[in-house]
């Protein structure tokens, strides 16, 4: 099972991903952790596309990152999508 949790900064993506990963006993892949591993803090369009390519290699788990474009979400082929939003 692959679950993508996406949305803007500070919406609780990582918090929810951590809880779900523990509940379903799945690995949790956080965007900042992946970027830190690759030492790639490029947030340009090319940098975001590289990040999607990395995420595509995960066959299962909880994927946690902003992922703002429909096209990139489609490429990930997640089984479930959870969009996080903040209402103030």
Coordinates of N, CA and C in Angstrom, one line a residue:
X1 N 0.8 -1.2 0.0 CA 0.0 0.0 0.0 C 0.9 1.2 0.0
X2 N 0.5 2.2 -0.8 CA 1.2 3.5 -0.9 C 0.2 4.6 -0.6
X3 N 0.5 5.4 0.4 CA -0.3 6.5 0.7 C 0.5 7.8 0.6
X4 N -0.1 8.8 -0.2 CA 0.6 10.1 -0.3 C -0.2 11.1 0.5
X5 N 0.5 11.7 1.4 CA 0.0 12.8 2.3 C 0.6 14.1 1.7
X6 N -0.2 15.0 1.2 CA 0.3 16.2 0.6 C -0.5 17.4 1.1
X7 N 0.2 18.6 0.9 CA -0.4 19.9 1.3 C 0.7 20.9 1.6
X8 N 0.3 22.0 2.0 CA 1.2 23.1 2.2 C 2.0 22.9 3.5
X9 N 3.0 23.7 3.8 CA 3.8 23.7 5.0 C 2.9 23.8 6.2
X10 N 3.3 23.1 7.3 CA 2.6 23.3 8.6 C 1.2 22.9 8.6
X11 N 0.8 21.9 7.8 CA -0.6 21.4 7.8 C -0.7 20.1 8.6
X12 N 0.4 19.6 9.0 CA 0.4 18.3 9.8 C 0.7 17.1 9.1
X13 N 1.2 17.2 7.9 CA 1.5 16.1 7.0 C 2.4 15.1 7.7
X14 N 3.5 15.5 8.3 CA 4.5 14.7 8.9 C 3.9 14.0 10.2
X15 N 3.2 14.8 10.9 CA 2.5 14.2 12.1 C 1.6 13.1 11.8
X16 N 0.7 13.3 10.8 CA -0.2 12.3 10.4 C 0.5 11.1 9.8
X17 N 1.5 11.4 8.9 CA 2.3 10.3 8.3 C 3.0 9.4 9.4
X18 N 3.5 10.0 10.4 CA 4.1 9.2 11.5 C 3.1 8.3 12.2
X19 N 2.0 8.8 12.4 CA 0.9 8.0 13.1 C 0.5 6.9 12.2
X20 N 0.2 7.2 10.9 CA -0.3 6.1 10.0 C 0.8 5.1 9.7
X21 N 2.1 5.5 9.6 CA 3.2 4.6 9.4 C 3.2 3.6 10.6
X22 N 3.1 4.1 11.8 CA 3.1 3.2 12.9 C 1.9 2.3 13.0
X23 N 0.7 2.8 12.6 CA -0.5 2.0 12.7 C -0.5 0.9 11.6
X24 N -0.1 1.2 10.4 CA -0.1 0.3 9.3 C 1.3 -0.5 9.2
X25 N 2.2 -0.1 10.0 CA 3.5 -0.8 10.0 C 4.2 -0.6 8.6
X26 N 4.2 0.6 8.1 CA 4.7 0.9 6.8 C 5.9 2.0 7.0
X27 N 6.9 2.0 6.1 CA 7.9 3.0 6.2 C 7.3 4.4 5.9
X28 N 7.9 5.4 6.5 CA 7.5 6.8 6.3 C 8.6 7.5 5.6
X29 N 8.3 8.1 4.4 CA 9.3 8.8 3.6 C 8.9 10.3 3.7
X30 N 9.7 11.1 4.4 CA 9.5 12.5 4.5 C 10.4 13.3 3.5
X31 N 9.8 14.3 2.9 CA 10.5 15.0 1.8 C 11.8 15.6 2.3
X32 N 11.8 16.2 3.5 CA 13.0 16.8 4.0 C 14.1 15.8 4.3
X33 N 13.7 14.6 4.8 CA 14.6 13.6 5.1 C 15.3 13.1 3.8
X34 N 14.5 12.9 2.8 CA 15.0 12.5 1.4 C 15.9 13.6 0.9
X35 N 15.5 14.8 1.0 CA 16.4 15.9 0.5 C 17.7 16.0 1.2
X36 N 17.6 15.8 2.5 CA 18.8 15.8 3.4 C 19.8 14.6 3.0
X37 N 19.2 13.4 2.7 CA 20.0 12.3 2.3 C 20.7 12.6 1.0
X38 N 20.1 13.2 0.1 CA 20.7 13.5 -1.2 C 21.4 14.8 -1.2
X39 N 21.4 15.6 -0.1 CA 21.9 16.9 0.0 C 21.5 17.7 -1.2
X40 N 20.2 17.7 -1.4 CA 19.6 18.4 -2.6 C 18.4 19.3 -2.1
X41 N 18.7 20.5 -1.8 CA 17.7 21.5 -1.3 C 17.2 22.4 -2.4
X42 N 17.3 21.9 -3.7 CA 16.8 22.7 -4.8 C 15.3 22.6 -4.9
X43 N 14.6 23.7 -4.7 CA 13.2 23.7 -4.8 C 12.6 24.3 -6.1
X44 N 13.5 24.4 -7.1 CA 13.1 24.8 -8.5 C 12.2 23.7 -9.0
X45 N 11.6 24.0 -10.2 CA 10.8 22.9 -10.8 C 11.6 21.7 -11.1
X46 N 12.9 21.8 -11.6 CA 13.7 20.7 -11.8 C 14.0 19.9 -10.5
X47 N 14.2 20.6 -9.4 CA 14.5 20.0 -8.1 C 13.3 19.2 -7.6
X48 N 12.1 19.8 -7.8 CA 10.8 19.1 -7.4 C 10.6 17.9 -8.2
X49 N 10.9 17.9 -9.5 CA 10.8 16.7 -10.4 C 11.8 15.6 -10.0
X50 N 13.0 16.0 -9.6 CA 13.9 15.0 -9.1 C 13.4 14.3 -7.8
X51 N 12.8 15.1 -7.0 CA 12.2 14.6 -5.8 C 11.1 13.6 -6.1
X52 N 10.2 13.9 -7.1 CA 9.2 13.0 -7.5 C 9.8 11.7 -8.0
X53 N 10.9 11.8 -8.8 CA 11.5 10.6 -9.3 C 12.0 9.7 -8.2
X54 N 12.5 10.3 -7.1 CA 13.0 9.5 -6.0 C 11.8 8.8 -5.3
X55 N 10.7 9.5 -5.2 CA 9.5 9.0 -4.5 C 8.9 7.8 -5.3
X56 N 9.0 7.9 -6.6 CA 8.5 6.9 -7.5 C 9.1 5.5 -7.3
X57 N 10.3 5.5 -6.7 CA 11.0 4.2 -6.5 C 10.5 3.5 -5.3
X58 N 9.7 4.2 -4.4 CA 9.2 3.5 -3.3 C 7.9 2.8 -3.7
X59 N 7.9 1.4 -3.5 CA 6.7 0.6 -3.9 C 5.6 0.7 -2.9
X60 N 6.0 0.9 -1.6 CA 4.9 1.0 -0.6 C 5.4 1.9 0.5
X61 N 4.5 2.4 1.3 CA 4.9 3.3 2.4 C 4.0 4.5 2.5
X62 N 4.3 5.4 3.4 CA 3.6 6.7 3.6 C 4.6 7.7 3.0
X63 N 4.1 8.4 2.0 CA 4.9 9.5 1.3 C 4.4 10.8 1.8
X64 N 5.3 11.6 2.3 CA 4.9 12.9 2.9 C 5.6 14.0 2.3
X65 N 5.0 14.8 1.4 CA 5.6 16.0 0.9 C 4.6 16.9 0.2
X66 N 4.9 18.1 -0.1 CA 4.0 19.1 -0.5 C 3.3 18.7 -1.8
X67 N 4.0 18.2 -2.8 CA 3.5 17.7 -4.1 C 2.3 18.5 -4.6
X68 N 2.6 19.7 -5.1 CA 1.5 20.7 -5.5 C 0.8 20.4 -6.8
X69 N 1.4 19.6 -7.7 CA 0.9 19.4 -9.0 C 0.1 18.1 -9.2
X70 N -1.0 18.2 -9.9 CA -1.8 17.0 -10.2 C -0.9 16.0 -11.0
X71 N -0.1 16.5 -11.9 CA 0.7 15.6 -12.8 C 1.7 14.8 -12.0
X72 N 2.3 15.5 -11.0 CA 3.3 14.7 -10.2 C 2.6 13.7 -9.2
X73 N 1.4 14.1 -8.7 CA 0.7 13.2 -7.9 C 0.3 11.9 -8.7
X74 N -0.1 12.1 -9.9 CA -0.4 11.0 -10.8 C 0.8 10.1 -11.0
X75 N 1.9 10.6 -11.2 CA 3.2 9.8 -11.4 C 3.5 8.9 -10.3
X76 N 3.1 9.3 -9.0 CA 3.5 8.5 -7.9 C 2.6 7.2 -7.7
X77 N 1.5 7.2 -8.4 CA 0.6 6.0 -8.4 C 0.3 5.5 -7.0
X78 N -0.1 6.4 -6.1 CA -0.4 6.1 -4.7 C -1.8 5.4 -4.7
X79 N -2.0 4.5 -3.8 CA -3.3 3.9 -3.6 C -4.3 4.8 -3.0
X80 N -3.8 5.7 -2.1 CA -4.6 6.6 -1.4 C -3.9 8.0 -1.3
X81 N -4.7 9.0 -1.4 CA -4.2 10.4 -1.4 C -4.9 11.1 -0.2
X82 N -4.1 11.8 0.6 CA -4.7 12.6 1.7 C -4.2 14.0 1.6
X83 N -5.1 14.9 1.3 CA -4.7 16.3 1.2 C -4.9 17.0 2.5
X84 N -3.9 17.6 3.0 CA -3.9 18.3 4.3 C -4.1 19.8 4.1
X85 N -5.0 20.4 4.8 CA -5.3 21.8 4.7 C -5.5 22.4 6.1
X86 N -5.3 23.7 6.2 CA -5.4 24.4 7.5 C -6.6 25.4 7.3
X87 N -7.5 25.4 8.2 CA -8.5 26.4 8.3 C -8.2 27.3 9.5
X88 N -8.1 28.6 9.2 CA -7.8 29.5 10.3 C -9.0 30.3 10.7

